[in-house]
Coordinates of C-alpha atoms and ligand atoms in Angstrom, one line a residue:
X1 CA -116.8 -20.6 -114.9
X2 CA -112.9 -21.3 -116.2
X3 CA -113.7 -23.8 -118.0
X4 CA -116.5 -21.5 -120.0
X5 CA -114.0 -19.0 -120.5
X6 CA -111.4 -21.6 -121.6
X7 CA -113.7 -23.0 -124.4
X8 CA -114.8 -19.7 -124.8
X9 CA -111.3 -18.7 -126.2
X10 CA -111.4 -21.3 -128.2
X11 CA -114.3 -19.9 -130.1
X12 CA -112.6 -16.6 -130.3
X13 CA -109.5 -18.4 -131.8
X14 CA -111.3 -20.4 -134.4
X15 CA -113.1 -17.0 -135.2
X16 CA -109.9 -15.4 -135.8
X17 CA -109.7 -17.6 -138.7
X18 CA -112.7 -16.5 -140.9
X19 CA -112.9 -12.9 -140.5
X20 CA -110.5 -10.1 -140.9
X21 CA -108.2 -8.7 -138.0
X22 CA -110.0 -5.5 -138.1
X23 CA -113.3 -7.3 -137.4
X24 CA -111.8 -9.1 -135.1
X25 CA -110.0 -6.3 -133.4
X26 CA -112.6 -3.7 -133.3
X27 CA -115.7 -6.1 -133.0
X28 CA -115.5 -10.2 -131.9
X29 CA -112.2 -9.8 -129.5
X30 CA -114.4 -7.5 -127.2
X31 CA -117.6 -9.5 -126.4
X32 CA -117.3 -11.6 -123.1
X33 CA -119.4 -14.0 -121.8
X34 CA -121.9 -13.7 -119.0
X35 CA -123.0 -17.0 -118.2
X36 CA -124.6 -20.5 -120.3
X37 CA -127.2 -21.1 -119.5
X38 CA -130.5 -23.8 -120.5
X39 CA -128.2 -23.9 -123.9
X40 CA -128.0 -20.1 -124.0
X41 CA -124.7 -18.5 -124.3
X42 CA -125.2 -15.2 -123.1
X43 CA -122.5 -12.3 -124.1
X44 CA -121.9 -9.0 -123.8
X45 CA -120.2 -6.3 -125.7
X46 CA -120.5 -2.5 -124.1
X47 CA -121.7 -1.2 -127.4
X48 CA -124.6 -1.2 -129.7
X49 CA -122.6 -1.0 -133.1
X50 CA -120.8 -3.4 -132.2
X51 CA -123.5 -5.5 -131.4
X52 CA -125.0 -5.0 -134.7
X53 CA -122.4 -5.2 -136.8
X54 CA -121.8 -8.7 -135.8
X55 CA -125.2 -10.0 -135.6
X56 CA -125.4 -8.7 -139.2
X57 CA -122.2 -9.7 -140.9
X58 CA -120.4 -12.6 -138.3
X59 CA -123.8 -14.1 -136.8
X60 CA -123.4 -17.3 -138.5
X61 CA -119.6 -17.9 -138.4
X62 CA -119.9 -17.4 -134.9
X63 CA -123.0 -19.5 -134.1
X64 CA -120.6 -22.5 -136.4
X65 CA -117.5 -21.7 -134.0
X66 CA -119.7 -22.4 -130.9
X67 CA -121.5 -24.9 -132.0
X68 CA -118.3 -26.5 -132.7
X69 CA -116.5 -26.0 -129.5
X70 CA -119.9 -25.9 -126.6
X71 CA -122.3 -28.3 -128.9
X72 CA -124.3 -27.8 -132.1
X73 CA -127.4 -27.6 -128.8
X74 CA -125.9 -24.4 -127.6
X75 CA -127.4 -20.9 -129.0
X76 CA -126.3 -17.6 -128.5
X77 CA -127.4 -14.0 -127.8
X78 CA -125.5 -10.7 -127.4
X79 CA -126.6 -7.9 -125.3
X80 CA -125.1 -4.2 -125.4
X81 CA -124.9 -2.3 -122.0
X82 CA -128.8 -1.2 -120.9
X83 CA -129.7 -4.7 -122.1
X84 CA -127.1 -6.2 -119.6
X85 CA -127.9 -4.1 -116.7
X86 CA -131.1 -5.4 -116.6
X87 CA -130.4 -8.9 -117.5
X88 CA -127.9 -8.8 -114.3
X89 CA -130.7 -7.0 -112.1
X90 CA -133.1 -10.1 -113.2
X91 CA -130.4 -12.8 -112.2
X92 CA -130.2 -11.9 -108.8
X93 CA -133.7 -11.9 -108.2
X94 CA -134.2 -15.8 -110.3
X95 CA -134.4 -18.1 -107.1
X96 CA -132.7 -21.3 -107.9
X97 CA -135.3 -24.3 -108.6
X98 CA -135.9 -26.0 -105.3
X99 CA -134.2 -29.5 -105.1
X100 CA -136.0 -32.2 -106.9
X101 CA -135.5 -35.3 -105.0
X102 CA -134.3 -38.0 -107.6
X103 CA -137.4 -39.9 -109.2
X104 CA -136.6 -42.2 -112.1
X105 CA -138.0 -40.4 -115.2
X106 CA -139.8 -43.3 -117.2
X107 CA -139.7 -41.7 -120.4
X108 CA -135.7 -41.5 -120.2
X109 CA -136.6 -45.3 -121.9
X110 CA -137.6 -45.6 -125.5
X111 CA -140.0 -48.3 -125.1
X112 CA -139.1 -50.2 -128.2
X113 CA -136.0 -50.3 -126.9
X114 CA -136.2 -53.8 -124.6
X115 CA -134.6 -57.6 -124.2
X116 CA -137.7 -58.6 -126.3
X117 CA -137.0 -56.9 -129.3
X118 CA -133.1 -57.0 -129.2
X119 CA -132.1 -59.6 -131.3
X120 CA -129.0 -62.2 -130.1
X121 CA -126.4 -63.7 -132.1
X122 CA -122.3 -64.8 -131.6
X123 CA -121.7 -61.1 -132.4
X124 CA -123.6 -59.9 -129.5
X125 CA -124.8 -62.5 -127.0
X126 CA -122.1 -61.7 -124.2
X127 CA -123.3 -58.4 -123.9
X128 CA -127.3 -59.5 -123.7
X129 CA -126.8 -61.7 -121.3
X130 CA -124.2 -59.3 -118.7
X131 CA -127.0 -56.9 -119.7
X132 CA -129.7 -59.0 -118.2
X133 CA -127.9 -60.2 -115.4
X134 CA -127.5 -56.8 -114.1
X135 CA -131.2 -56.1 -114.6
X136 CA -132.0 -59.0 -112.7
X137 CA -129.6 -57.6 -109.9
X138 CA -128.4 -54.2 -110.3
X139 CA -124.9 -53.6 -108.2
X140 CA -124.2 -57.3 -107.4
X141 CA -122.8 -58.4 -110.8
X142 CA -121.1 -56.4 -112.6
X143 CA -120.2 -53.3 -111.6
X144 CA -119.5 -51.2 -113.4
X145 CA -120.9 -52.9 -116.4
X146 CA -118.6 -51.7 -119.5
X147 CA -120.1 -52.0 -123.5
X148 CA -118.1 -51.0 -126.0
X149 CA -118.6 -51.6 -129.7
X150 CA -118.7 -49.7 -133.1
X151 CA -121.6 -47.2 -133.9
X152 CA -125.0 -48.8 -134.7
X153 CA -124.4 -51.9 -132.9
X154 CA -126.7 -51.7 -129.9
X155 CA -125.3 -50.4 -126.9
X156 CA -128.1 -47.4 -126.3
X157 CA -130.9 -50.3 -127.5
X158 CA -128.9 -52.4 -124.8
X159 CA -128.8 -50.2 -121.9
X160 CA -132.5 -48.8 -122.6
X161 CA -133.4 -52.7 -122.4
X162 CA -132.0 -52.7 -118.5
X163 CA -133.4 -49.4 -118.2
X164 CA -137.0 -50.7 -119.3
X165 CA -136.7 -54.3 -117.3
X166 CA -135.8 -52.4 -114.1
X167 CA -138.8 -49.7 -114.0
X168 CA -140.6 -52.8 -114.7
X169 CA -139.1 -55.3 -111.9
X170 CA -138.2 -52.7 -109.5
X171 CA -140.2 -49.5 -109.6
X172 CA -138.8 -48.0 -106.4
X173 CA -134.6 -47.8 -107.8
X174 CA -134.2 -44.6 -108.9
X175 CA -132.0 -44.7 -112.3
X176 CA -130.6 -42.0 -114.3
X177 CA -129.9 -42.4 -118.0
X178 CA -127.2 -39.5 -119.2
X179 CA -125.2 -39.1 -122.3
X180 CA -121.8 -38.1 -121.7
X181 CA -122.8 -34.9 -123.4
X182 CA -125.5 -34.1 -121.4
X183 CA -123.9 -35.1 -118.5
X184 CA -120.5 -32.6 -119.4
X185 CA -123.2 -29.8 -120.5
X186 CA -124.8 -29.9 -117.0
X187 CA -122.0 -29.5 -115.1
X188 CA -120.3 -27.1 -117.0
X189 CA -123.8 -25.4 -116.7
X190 CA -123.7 -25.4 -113.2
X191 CA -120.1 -24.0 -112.8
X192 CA -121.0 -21.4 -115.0
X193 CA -123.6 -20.2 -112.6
X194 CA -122.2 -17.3 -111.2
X195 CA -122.1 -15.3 -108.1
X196 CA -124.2 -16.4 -104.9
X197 CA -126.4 -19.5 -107.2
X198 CA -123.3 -21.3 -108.0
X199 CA -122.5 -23.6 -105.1
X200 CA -126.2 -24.1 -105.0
X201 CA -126.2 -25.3 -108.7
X202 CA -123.3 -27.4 -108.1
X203 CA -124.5 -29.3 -105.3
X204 CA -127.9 -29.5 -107.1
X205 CA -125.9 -31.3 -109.3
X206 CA -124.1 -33.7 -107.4
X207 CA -127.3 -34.8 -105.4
X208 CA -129.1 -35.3 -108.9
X209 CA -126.2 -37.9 -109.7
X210 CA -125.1 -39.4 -106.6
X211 CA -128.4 -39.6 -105.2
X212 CA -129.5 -42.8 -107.1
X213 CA -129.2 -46.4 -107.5
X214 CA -128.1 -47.0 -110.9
X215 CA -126.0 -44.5 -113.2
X216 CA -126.1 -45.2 -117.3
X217 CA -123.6 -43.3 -119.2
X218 CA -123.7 -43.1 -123.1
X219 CA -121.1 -42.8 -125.2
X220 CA -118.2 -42.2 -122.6
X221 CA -115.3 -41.4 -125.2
X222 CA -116.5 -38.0 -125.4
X223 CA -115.1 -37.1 -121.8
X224 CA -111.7 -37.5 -123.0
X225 CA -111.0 -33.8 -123.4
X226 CA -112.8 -32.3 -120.3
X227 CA -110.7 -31.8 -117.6
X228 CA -112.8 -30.6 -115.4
X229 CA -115.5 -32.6 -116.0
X230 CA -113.5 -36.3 -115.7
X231 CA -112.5 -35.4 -112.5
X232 CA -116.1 -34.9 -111.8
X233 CA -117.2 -37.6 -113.2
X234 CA -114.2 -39.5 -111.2
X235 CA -115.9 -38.7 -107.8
X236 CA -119.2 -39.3 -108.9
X237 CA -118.3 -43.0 -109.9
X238 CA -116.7 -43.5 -106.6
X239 CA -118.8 -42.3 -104.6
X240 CA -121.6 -44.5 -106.4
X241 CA -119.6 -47.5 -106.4
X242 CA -118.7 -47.3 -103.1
X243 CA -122.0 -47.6 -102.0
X244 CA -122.5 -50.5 -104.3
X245 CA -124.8 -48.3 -106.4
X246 CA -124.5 -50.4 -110.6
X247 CA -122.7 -48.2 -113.1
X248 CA -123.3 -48.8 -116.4
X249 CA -121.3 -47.5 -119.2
X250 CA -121.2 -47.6 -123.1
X251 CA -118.3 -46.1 -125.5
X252 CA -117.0 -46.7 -129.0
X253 CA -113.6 -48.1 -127.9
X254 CA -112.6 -50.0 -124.9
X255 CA -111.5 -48.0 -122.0
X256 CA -107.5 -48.5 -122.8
X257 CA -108.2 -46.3 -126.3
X258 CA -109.8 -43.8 -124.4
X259 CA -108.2 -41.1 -124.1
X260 CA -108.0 -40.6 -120.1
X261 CA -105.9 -40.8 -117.2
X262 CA -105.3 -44.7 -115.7
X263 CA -106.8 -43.7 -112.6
X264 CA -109.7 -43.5 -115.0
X265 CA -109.1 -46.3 -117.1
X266 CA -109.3 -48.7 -114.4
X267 CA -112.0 -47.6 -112.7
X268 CA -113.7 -48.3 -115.8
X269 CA -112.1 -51.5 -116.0
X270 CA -112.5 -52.7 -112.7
X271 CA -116.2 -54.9 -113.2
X272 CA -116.9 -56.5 -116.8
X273 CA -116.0 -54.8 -120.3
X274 CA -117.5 -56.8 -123.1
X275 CA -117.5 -55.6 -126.3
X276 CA -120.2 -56.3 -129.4
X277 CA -118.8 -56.7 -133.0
X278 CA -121.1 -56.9 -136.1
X279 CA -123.5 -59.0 -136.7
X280 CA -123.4 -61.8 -139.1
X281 CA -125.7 -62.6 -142.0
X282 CA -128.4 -64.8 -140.1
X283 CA -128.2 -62.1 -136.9
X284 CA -128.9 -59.1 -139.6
X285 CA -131.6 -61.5 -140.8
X286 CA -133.2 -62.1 -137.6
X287 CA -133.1 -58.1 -137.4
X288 CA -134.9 -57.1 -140.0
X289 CA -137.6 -60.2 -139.6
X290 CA -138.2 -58.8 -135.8
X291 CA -138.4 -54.9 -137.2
X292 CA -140.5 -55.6 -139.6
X293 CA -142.9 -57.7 -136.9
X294 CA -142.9 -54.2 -135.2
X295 CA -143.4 -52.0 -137.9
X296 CA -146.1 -54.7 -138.6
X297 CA -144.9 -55.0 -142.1
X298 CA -144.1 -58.5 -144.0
X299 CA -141.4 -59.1 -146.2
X300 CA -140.8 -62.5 -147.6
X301 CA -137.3 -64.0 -147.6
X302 CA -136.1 -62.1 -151.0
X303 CA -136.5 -59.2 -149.3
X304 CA -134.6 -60.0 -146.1
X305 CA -131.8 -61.7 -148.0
X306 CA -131.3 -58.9 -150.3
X307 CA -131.3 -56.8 -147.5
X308 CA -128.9 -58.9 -145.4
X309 CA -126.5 -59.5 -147.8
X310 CA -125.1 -55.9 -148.0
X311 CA -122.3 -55.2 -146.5
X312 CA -123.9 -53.1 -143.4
X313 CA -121.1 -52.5 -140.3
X314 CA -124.4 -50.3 -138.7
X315 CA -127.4 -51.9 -137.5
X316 CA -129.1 -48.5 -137.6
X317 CA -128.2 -47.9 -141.5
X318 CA -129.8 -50.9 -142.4
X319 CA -132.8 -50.1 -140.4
X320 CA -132.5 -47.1 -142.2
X321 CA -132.5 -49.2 -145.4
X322 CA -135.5 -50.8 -144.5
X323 CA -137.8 -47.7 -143.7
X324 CA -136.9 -46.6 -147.1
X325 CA -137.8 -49.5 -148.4
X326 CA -141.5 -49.7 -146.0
X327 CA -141.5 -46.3 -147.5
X328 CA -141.4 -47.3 -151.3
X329 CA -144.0 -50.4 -150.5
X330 CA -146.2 -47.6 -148.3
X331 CA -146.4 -45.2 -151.8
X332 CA -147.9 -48.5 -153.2
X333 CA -150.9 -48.5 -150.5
X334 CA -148.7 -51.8 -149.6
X335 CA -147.9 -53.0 -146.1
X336 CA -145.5 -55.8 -148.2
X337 CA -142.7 -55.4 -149.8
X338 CA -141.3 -56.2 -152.3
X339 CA -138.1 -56.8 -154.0
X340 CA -138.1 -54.1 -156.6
X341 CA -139.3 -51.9 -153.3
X342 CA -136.1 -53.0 -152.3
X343 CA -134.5 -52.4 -155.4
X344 CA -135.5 -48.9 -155.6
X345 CA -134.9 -48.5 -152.0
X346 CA -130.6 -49.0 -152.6
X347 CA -130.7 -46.7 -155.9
X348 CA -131.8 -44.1 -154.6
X349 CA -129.8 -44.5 -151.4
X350 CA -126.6 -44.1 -153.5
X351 CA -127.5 -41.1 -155.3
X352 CA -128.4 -39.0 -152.0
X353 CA -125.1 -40.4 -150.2
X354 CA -123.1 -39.3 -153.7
X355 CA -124.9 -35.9 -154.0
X356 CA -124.6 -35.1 -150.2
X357 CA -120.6 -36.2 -150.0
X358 CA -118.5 -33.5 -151.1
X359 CA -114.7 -33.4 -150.9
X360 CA -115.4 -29.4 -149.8
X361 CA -117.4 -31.3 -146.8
X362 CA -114.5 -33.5 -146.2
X363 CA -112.2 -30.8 -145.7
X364 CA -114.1 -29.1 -143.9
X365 CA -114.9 -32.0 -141.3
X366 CA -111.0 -32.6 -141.0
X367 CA -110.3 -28.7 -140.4
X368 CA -113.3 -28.6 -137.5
X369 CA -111.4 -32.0 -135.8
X370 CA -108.0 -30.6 -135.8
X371 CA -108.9 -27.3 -135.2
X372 CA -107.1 -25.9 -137.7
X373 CA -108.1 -24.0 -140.7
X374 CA -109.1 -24.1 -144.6
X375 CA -105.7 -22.2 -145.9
X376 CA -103.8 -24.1 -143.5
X377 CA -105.1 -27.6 -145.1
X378 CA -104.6 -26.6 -148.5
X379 CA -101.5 -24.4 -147.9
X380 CA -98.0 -25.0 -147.8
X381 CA -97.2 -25.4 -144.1
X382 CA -94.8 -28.7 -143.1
X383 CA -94.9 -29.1 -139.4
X384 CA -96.8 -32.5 -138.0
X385 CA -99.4 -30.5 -137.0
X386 CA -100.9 -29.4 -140.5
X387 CA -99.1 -32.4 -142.1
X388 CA -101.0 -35.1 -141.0
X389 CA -104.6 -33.7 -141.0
X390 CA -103.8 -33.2 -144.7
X391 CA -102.8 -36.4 -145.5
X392 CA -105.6 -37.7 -143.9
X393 CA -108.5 -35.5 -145.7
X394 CA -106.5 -36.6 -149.0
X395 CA -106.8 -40.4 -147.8
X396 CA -110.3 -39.9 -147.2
X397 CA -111.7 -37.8 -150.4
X398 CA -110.1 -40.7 -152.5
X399 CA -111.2 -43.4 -150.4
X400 CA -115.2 -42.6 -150.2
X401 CA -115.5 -40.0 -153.3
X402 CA -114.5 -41.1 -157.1
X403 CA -112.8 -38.2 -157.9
X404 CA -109.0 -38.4 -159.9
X405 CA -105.6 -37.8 -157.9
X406 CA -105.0 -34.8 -160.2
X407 CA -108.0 -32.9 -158.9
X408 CA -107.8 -33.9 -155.4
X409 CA -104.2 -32.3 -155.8
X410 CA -105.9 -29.1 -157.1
X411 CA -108.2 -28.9 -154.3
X412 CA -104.9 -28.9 -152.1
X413 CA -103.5 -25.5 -153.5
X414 CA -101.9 -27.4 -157.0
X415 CA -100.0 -30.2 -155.5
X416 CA -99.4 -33.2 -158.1
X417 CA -100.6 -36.1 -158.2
X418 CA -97.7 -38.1 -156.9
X419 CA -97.5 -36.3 -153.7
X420 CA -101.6 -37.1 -153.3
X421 CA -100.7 -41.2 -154.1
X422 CA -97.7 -40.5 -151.6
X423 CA -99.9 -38.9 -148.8
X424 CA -102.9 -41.3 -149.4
X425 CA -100.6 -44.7 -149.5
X426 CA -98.9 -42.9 -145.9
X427 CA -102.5 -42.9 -144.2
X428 CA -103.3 -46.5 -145.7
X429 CA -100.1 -48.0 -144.3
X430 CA -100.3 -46.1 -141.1
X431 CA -104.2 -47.4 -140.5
X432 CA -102.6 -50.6 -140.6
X433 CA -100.2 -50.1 -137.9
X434 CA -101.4 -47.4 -135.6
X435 CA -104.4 -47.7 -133.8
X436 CA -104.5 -44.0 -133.1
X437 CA -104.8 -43.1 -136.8
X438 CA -107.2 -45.9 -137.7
X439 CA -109.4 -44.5 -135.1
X440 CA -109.6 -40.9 -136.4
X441 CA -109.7 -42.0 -139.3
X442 CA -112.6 -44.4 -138.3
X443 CA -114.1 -41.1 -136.2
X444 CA -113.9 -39.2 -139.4
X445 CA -115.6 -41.4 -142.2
X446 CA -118.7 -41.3 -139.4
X447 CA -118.7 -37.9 -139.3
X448 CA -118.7 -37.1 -143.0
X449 CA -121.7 -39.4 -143.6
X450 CA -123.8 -38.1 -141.0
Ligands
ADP501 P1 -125.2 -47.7 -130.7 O1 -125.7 -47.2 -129.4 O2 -124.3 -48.9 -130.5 O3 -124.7 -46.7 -131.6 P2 -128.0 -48.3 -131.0 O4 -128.3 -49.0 -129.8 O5 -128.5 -46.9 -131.1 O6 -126.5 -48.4 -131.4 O7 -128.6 -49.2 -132.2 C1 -128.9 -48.7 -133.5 C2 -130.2 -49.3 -134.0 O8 -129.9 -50.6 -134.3 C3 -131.3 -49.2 -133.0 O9 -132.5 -48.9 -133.6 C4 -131.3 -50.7 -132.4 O10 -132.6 -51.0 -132.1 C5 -130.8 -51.5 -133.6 N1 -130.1 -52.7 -133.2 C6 -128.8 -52.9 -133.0 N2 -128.5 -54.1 -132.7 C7 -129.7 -54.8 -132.6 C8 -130.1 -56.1 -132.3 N3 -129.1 -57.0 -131.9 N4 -131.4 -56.4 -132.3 C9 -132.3 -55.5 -132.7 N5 -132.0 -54.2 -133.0 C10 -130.7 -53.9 -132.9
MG502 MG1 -125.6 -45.1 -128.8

């Protein structure tokens, strides 16, 4: 439950930003939080006014604040006194599920997702084949197996793949697929359990994870800020690995620019990391031939080629690509494409991704990652803090929007054009020799074009 209150003042804080101190005061400071639960967070203020007032005029500023700091999956709902008595009087009679013992869940898989369809180049083919080998034998080879490339480059497809192979070749393993999210969400949702359920919810937990023969985890850089949670995560891997039970674990970076204790770092470290870059033109190629097969769609080489050819660092935007262009061919009553499909396809592509970036949007992104806020950006604050994130969202608006240095310095409370060139050239240079900023920087462009 600390750590629910912990992120829970961390709503309250980034609340204190947007609405007035009275508001905040008289209404927001006083609600507290009864437990999360299934997603839910469920608070509590002792009176009704208050209650209303904020679900009228703060009920989507707060919703943003917790999505931001519990997960854009968590909801809320506030309930005045009667509503809490009886809402406490129905918790202690809710019997904690039984104990489901582990079974792999087959639909954890998406099916498309195997060796078959996973196409191998020189970007890739170290990770295929470790992949395979620990399908063929899970906890002998590698262990753990670590996969770390950029976004869109196939680590999910590639652990799906040993997911799919092993309910295949060895029904009776029981595996367990988990994103680091989900897998932080659940235990914090068992330590916020409260009262007599809560040891009960957190062994539930600990059997569901250590209870198995082979442990995927997606997307580990998102631990690095949850204490509580990479020390649980610590125990779990040991006491899997121990029993020669195969870990296998995908992130963005490799496990030295994660943000974590060593102790961490080389457990992660301590079977095979092998990383995936992207894929040349004959790979991306060989993609798009094999989705199309799938999709069971044709495209003749044109197509592919002028497909290939763009400059794509994410497999899963040019897939995108190519359903927009199936979709152009599809308005046709085609199942071929064709290269003014294709054509069409890009166009249109840029004008969305122009109209939908926004500098506003930019700003906004950077404030939300440095938890800071709008009049702090654009003010006139100097410390580090404030500083950089600026410097960075100016870097950023005049890298991927084409708007002129004098307007980007109006959109930072009048500042002149010089001291934008200054600020931008400052990220540049730094990019170049700090991998800390390249990443965030790196982190942020992803975020923005979501
Ligand atoms: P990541 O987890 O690295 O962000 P994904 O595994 O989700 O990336 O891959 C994004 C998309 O690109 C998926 O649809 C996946 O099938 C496809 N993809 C990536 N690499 C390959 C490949 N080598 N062969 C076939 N499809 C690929
Ligand atoms: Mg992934």
């Amino acid at each position: 439950m600390q750590e629910i209150q912990d992120l829970w003042q961390k709503v309250l804080a980034k609340m204190q930003n947007y609405v007035s101190a009275i508001t905040f005061d008289l209404w927001i400071s006083k609600l507290e939080v009864l437990e999360l639960k299934n997603n839910n967070l469920v608070l509590f203020t002792s009176s009704v006014s208050a209650k209303n007032q904020i679900l009228k005029n703060n009920a989507e500023r707060l919703a943003e604040c917790i999505h931001d700091v519990f997960g854009e999956y968590v909801s809320f709902e506030i309930l005045d006194k009667d509503e809490k008595d009886k809402y406490v009087a129905q918790m202690s009679v809710d019997k904690p599920d039984a104990i489901i013992i582990n079974q792999t869940d087959k639909k954890q898989f998406n099916e498309k997702y195997t060796f078959d369809n996973f196409v191998v180049g020189k970007s890739n083919q170290f990770c295929y084949a470790a992949a395979h080998a620990v399908a063929e034998s899970p906890g002998n080879k590698f262990n753990p197996l670590f996969i770390y490339s950029g976004v869109g480059l196939g680590k999910t497809h590639l652990m799906h793949a040993i997911g799919n192979y092993l309910t295949e070749h060895n029904p009776e393993l029981k595996i367990k697929y988990v994103t680091c999210e989900n897998f932080m969400n659940e235990y914090i949702e068992s330590l916020g359990v409260i009262n007599s359920g809560k040891d009960k919810a957190i062994f539930e937990f600990r059997e569901k994870y250590r209870n198995i023969d082979v442990l995927m985890i997606d997307d580990i850089q998102f631990i690095a800020n949850r204490n509580s949670t990479k020390e649980e995560f610590f125990h779990t891997f040991n006491d899997l690995y121990q029993n020669n039970k195969q870990i296998i674990i995908t992130s963005d970076r490799s496990p030295q620019e994660i943000d974590v204790e060593d102790r961490l770092k080389s457990r992660f470290s301590c079977g095979l990391i092998q990383d995936m870059q992207i894929p040349d033109f004959e790979t991306r190629m060989a993609i798009l031939k094999k989705k199309a097969q799938i999709e069971k769609f044709y495209l003749d080489d044109e197509v592919i080629n002028f497909i290939a050819e763009k400059p794509f660092t994410n497999i899963r935007e040019m897939e995108g690509m190519l359903s927009k262009v199936f979709f152009y061919a599809t308005l046709m009553g085609k199942r071929t494409a064709s290269i003014e499909d294709a054509q069409q396809a890009f166009k249109e592509d840029l004008i969305e991704k122009e109209q939908r970036l926004t500098p506003e949007k930019i700003i906004n992104e950077v404030c939300a990652y440095f938890e800071i806020s709008q009049a702090e950006i654009t003010g006139k604050k100097k410390n580090k803090e404030i500083v950089e994130p600026r410097m960075i969202a100016i870097y950023l608006i005049d890298d991927m929007l084409d708007i002129p240095l004098v307007t980007i310095g109006k959109l930072f409370g009048g500042r002149d054009h010089t001291t934008v060139m200054h600020a931008r050239d400052k990220i540049a240079e730094m990019i170049k020799k700090d991998n800390k900023t390249r990443l965030i920087v790196n982190d942020l462009k992803q975020k923005v074009s979501l």
